[in-house]
JSON list of C-alpha atoms in Angstrom, two decimals:
[
{"chain": "A", "resi": 1, "resn": "MET", "atom": "CA", "xyz": [0.30, -0.23, -0.06]},
{"chain": "A", "resi": 2, "resn": "THR", "atom": "CA", "xyz": [1.39, 3.28, -0.76]},
{"chain": "A", "resi": 3, "resn": "VAL", "atom": "CA", "xyz": [0.57, 6.88, -0.66]},
{"chain": "A", "resi": 4, "resn": "ALA", "atom": "CA", "xyz": [-1.21, 8.09, -3.81]},
{"chain": "A", "resi": 5, "resn": "GLY", "atom": "CA", "xyz": [1.87, 9.77, -6.49]},
{"chain": "A", "resi": 6, "resn": "ALA", "atom": "CA", "xyz": [4.50, 8.12, -3.76]},
{"chain": "A", "resi": 7, "resn": "SER", "atom": "CA", "xyz": [7.12, 5.45, -4.97]},
{"chain": "A", "resi": 8, "resn": "PRO", "atom": "CA", "xyz": [6.77, 2.24, -3.21]},
{"chain": "A", "resi": 9, "resn": "PHE", "atom": "CA", "xyz": [11.18, 2.43, -3.02]},
{"chain": "A", "resi": 10, "resn": "ARG", "atom": "CA", "xyz": [10.39, 5.62, -1.22]},
{"chain": "A", "resi": 11, "resn": "THR", "atom": "CA", "xyz": [7.82, 4.53, 1.20]},
{"chain": "A", "resi": 12, "resn": "THR", "atom": "CA", "xyz": [9.86, 1.83, 2.25]},
{"chain": "A", "resi": 13, "resn": "ALA", "atom": "CA", "xyz": [12.94, 4.02, 2.56]},
{"chain": "A", "resi": 14, "resn": "THR", "atom": "CA", "xyz": [11.10, 5.92, 4.72]},
{"chain": "A", "resi": 15, "resn": "ILE", "atom": "CA", "xyz": [9.83, 3.48, 7.01]},
{"chain": "A", "resi": 16, "resn": "VAL", "atom": "CA", "xyz": [13.11, 2.12, 7.78]},
{"chain": "A", "resi": 17, "resn": "LEU", "atom": "CA", "xyz": [14.44, 5.51, 8.54]},
{"chain": "A", "resi": 18, "resn": "ARG", "atom": "CA", "xyz": [11.24, 6.13, 10.89]},
{"chain": "A", "resi": 19, "resn": "VAL", "atom": "CA", "xyz": [12.54, 2.83, 12.87]},
{"chain": "A", "resi": 20, "resn": "GLY", "atom": "CA", "xyz": [16.32, 3.74, 12.44]},
{"chain": "A", "resi": 21, "resn": "ALA", "atom": "CA", "xyz": [15.20, 6.50, 13.69]},
{"chain": "A", "resi": 22, "resn": "ALA", "atom": "CA", "xyz": [12.62, 5.37, 16.51]},
{"chain": "A", "resi": 23, "resn": "LEU", "atom": "CA", "xyz": [14.97, 2.29, 17.55]},
{"chain": "A", "resi": 24, "resn": "PRO", "atom": "CA", "xyz": [18.78, 2.13, 17.42]},
{"chain": "A", "resi": 25, "resn": "GLY", "atom": "CA", "xyz": [19.03, 6.04, 17.31]},
{"chain": "A", "resi": 26, "resn": "ASN", "atom": "CA", "xyz": [16.34, 6.40, 20.13]},
{"chain": "A", "resi": 27, "resn": "TYR", "atom": "CA", "xyz": [18.22, 3.92, 22.23]},
{"chain": "A", "resi": 28, "resn": "ALA", "atom": "CA", "xyz": [21.62, 5.90, 21.75]},
{"chain": "A", "resi": 29, "resn": "ALA", "atom": "CA", "xyz": [19.70, 9.42, 22.66]},
{"chain": "A", "resi": 30, "resn": "ILE", "atom": "CA", "xyz": [18.40, 8.16, 25.56]},
{"chain": "A", "resi": 31, "resn": "ASP", "atom": "CA", "xyz": [21.05, 6.12, 26.97]},
{"chain": "A", "resi": 32, "resn": "ALA", "atom": "CA", "xyz": [23.97, 9.32, 27.04]},
{"chain": "A", "resi": 33, "resn": "THR", "atom": "CA", "xyz": [20.74, 11.24, 28.40]},
{"chain": "A", "resi": 34, "resn": "GLY", "atom": "CA", "xyz": [20.01, 8.61, 31.33]},
{"chain": "A", "resi": 35, "resn": "SER", "atom": "CA", "xyz": [23.86, 8.43, 32.19]},
{"chain": "A", "resi": 36, "resn": "LEU", "atom": "CA", "xyz": [23.68, 12.57, 31.94]},
{"chain": "A", "resi": 37, "resn": "LEU", "atom": "CA", "xyz": [20.60, 12.27, 34.12]},
{"chain": "A", "resi": 38, "resn": "ALA", "atom": "CA", "xyz": [22.21, 9.97, 36.90]},
{"chain": "A", "resi": 39, "resn": "ILE", "atom": "CA", "xyz": [25.11, 11.99, 37.04]},
{"chain": "A", "resi": 40, "resn": "LEU", "atom": "CA", "xyz": [23.46, 15.25, 37.98]},
{"chain": "A", "resi": 41, "resn": "LEU", "atom": "CA", "xyz": [21.83, 13.56, 40.42]},
{"chain": "A", "resi": 42, "resn": "ALA", "atom": "CA", "xyz": [24.37, 11.79, 42.11]},
{"chain": "A", "resi": 43, "resn": "ALA", "atom": "CA", "xyz": [26.61, 14.82, 41.87]},
{"chain": "A", "resi": 44, "resn": "ALA", "atom": "CA", "xyz": [23.37, 16.73, 43.65]},
{"chain": "A", "resi": 45, "resn": "GLY", "atom": "CA", "xyz": [23.80, 14.41, 47.08]},
{"chain": "A", "resi": 46, "resn": "MET", "atom": "CA", "xyz": [22.09, 11.79, 45.67]},
{"chain": "A", "resi": 47, "resn": "ALA", "atom": "CA", "xyz": [22.79, 8.27, 46.51]},
{"chain": "A", "resi": 48, "resn": "ARG", "atom": "CA", "xyz": [24.04, 6.47, 42.99]},
{"chain": "A", "resi": 49, "resn": "SER", "atom": "CA", "xyz": [22.59, 3.74, 43.28]},
{"chain": "A", "resi": 50, "resn": "ASP", "atom": "CA", "xyz": [19.47, 4.86, 43.58]},
{"chain": "A", "resi": 51, "resn": "ALA", "atom": "CA", "xyz": [20.64, 7.75, 40.68]},
{"chain": "A", "resi": 52, "resn": "VAL", "atom": "CA", "xyz": [20.73, 4.80, 38.69]},
{"chain": "A", "resi": 53, "resn": "VAL", "atom": "CA", "xyz": [17.16, 3.70, 39.49]},
{"chain": "A", "resi": 54, "resn": "LEU", "atom": "CA", "xyz": [15.29, 6.84, 38.94]},
{"chain": "A", "resi": 55, "resn": "ALA", "atom": "CA", "xyz": [17.60, 7.46, 35.81]},
{"chain": "A", "resi": 56, "resn": "SER", "atom": "CA", "xyz": [16.79, 4.53, 34.24]},
{"chain": "A", "resi": 57, "resn": "ILE", "atom": "CA", "xyz": [12.49, 4.94, 35.14]},
{"chain": "A", "resi": 58, "resn": "VAL", "atom": "CA", "xyz": [13.61, 8.47, 33.87]},
{"chain": "A", "resi": 59, "resn": "ALA", "atom": "CA", "xyz": [14.76, 6.57, 30.67]},
{"chain": "A", "resi": 60, "resn": "ILE", "atom": "CA", "xyz": [11.88, 3.99, 30.07]},
{"chain": "A", "resi": 61, "resn": "LEU", "atom": "CA", "xyz": [9.39, 6.60, 30.11]},
{"chain": "A", "resi": 62, "resn": "ALA", "atom": "CA", "xyz": [11.18, 8.94, 27.58]},
{"chain": "A", "resi": 63, "resn": "PHE", "atom": "CA", "xyz": [12.21, 5.93, 25.21]},
{"chain": "A", "resi": 64, "resn": "LEU", "atom": "CA", "xyz": [8.95, 5.17, 25.22]},
{"chain": "A", "resi": 65, "resn": "VAL", "atom": "CA", "xyz": [8.04, 9.00, 24.11]},
{"chain": "A", "resi": 66, "resn": "VAL", "atom": "CA", "xyz": [10.65, 9.60, 21.29]},
{"chain": "A", "resi": 67, "resn": "LEU", "atom": "CA", "xyz": [9.89, 6.05, 19.95]},
{"chain": "A", "resi": 68, "resn": "LEU", "atom": "CA", "xyz": [5.68, 7.16, 19.47]},
{"chain": "A", "resi": 69, "resn": "TRP", "atom": "CA", "xyz": [7.60, 10.77, 18.23]},
{"chain": "A", "resi": 70, "resn": "ALA", "atom": "CA", "xyz": [9.74, 9.10, 16.23]},
{"chain": "A", "resi": 71, "resn": "PHE", "atom": "CA", "xyz": [6.72, 7.84, 13.91]},
{"chain": "A", "resi": 72, "resn": "HIS", "atom": "CA", "xyz": [4.36, 10.56, 14.63]},
{"chain": "A", "resi": 73, "resn": "THR", "atom": "CA", "xyz": [6.59, 13.44, 13.31]},
{"chain": "A", "resi": 74, "resn": "PRO", "atom": "CA", "xyz": [5.60, 15.21, 9.54]},
{"chain": "A", "resi": 75, "resn": "ARG", "atom": "CA", "xyz": [9.49, 16.18, 9.52]},
{"chain": "A", "resi": 76, "resn": "LEU", "atom": "CA", "xyz": [12.06, 12.77, 10.12]},
{"chain": "A", "resi": 77, "resn": "LEU", "atom": "CA", "xyz": [15.08, 15.19, 9.08]},
{"chain": "A", "resi": 78, "resn": "ARG", "atom": "CA", "xyz": [14.38, 17.30, 12.22]},
{"chain": "A", "resi": 79, "resn": "PHE", "atom": "CA", "xyz": [14.03, 14.26, 13.76]},
{"chain": "A", "resi": 80, "resn": "TRP", "atom": "CA", "xyz": [16.81, 13.28, 12.86]},
{"chain": "A", "resi": 81, "resn": "VAL", "atom": "CA", "xyz": [18.75, 16.15, 13.84]},
{"chain": "A", "resi": 82, "resn": "GLY", "atom": "CA", "xyz": [17.34, 16.58, 17.40]},
{"chain": "A", "resi": 83, "resn": "LEU", "atom": "CA", "xyz": [18.37, 12.81, 18.13]},
{"chain": "A", "resi": 84, "resn": "LEU", "atom": "CA", "xyz": [21.72, 13.03, 16.68]},
{"chain": "A", "resi": 85, "resn": "ILE", "atom": "CA", "xyz": [22.13, 16.76, 18.87]},
{"chain": "A", "resi": 86, "resn": "VAL", "atom": "CA", "xyz": [20.96, 15.95, 21.69]},
{"chain": "A", "resi": 87, "resn": "THR", "atom": "CA", "xyz": [23.31, 11.98, 21.91]},
{"chain": "A", "resi": 88, "resn": "GLY", "atom": "CA", "xyz": [25.93, 14.68, 21.14]},
{"chain": "A", "resi": 89, "resn": "ILE", "atom": "CA", "xyz": [25.39, 16.97, 23.84]},
{"chain": "A", "resi": 90, "resn": "ALA", "atom": "CA", "xyz": [25.00, 14.35, 26.29]},
{"chain": "A", "resi": 91, "resn": "THR", "atom": "CA", "xyz": [27.57, 12.33, 25.60]},
{"chain": "A", "resi": 92, "resn": "ALA", "atom": "CA", "xyz": [30.36, 15.50, 25.83]},
{"chain": "A", "resi": 93, "resn": "LEU", "atom": "CA", "xyz": [28.60, 16.93, 29.76]},
{"chain": "A", "resi": 94, "resn": "CYS", "atom": "CA", "xyz": [28.79, 12.67, 30.34]},
{"chain": "A", "resi": 95, "resn": "ARG", "atom": "CA", "xyz": [32.53, 12.76, 29.32]},
{"chain": "A", "resi": 96, "resn": "VAL", "atom": "CA", "xyz": [33.41, 16.40, 31.43]},
{"chain": "A", "resi": 97, "resn": "LEU", "atom": "CA", "xyz": [30.81, 15.75, 34.60]},
{"chain": "A", "resi": 98, "resn": "ALA", "atom": "CA", "xyz": [31.89, 11.64, 35.01]},
{"chain": "A", "resi": 99, "resn": "PRO", "atom": "CA", "xyz": [35.07, 11.68, 36.93]},
{"chain": "A", "resi": 100, "resn": "VAL", "atom": "CA", "xyz": [34.10, 14.90, 38.91]},
{"chain": "A", "resi": 101, "resn": "LEU", "atom": "CA", "xyz": [31.82, 13.13, 41.27]},
{"chain": "A", "resi": 102, "resn": "PRO", "atom": "CA", "xyz": [33.49, 11.95, 44.21]}
]
């Protein structure tokens, strides 16, 4: 089933790109932001184990929200760029802040 005027290849490619954004891209972004959240919570004084558990719970909820967003957004390029920016910033902050923890 194709959209009127769209070639089957274009529709298939769009689906593959959305699945790629929704699963591995989303996982990378949420992994980086979840790690950053755990580091920030631990730096704020929360016990490390509690910080990791809370960050994991928040990351699971965020993963589901971003997963739905990946299939709902009409602009796939904007979504991919957003994922890359969030992943890059969160990864860079993790590398800077992790050695500072006591």
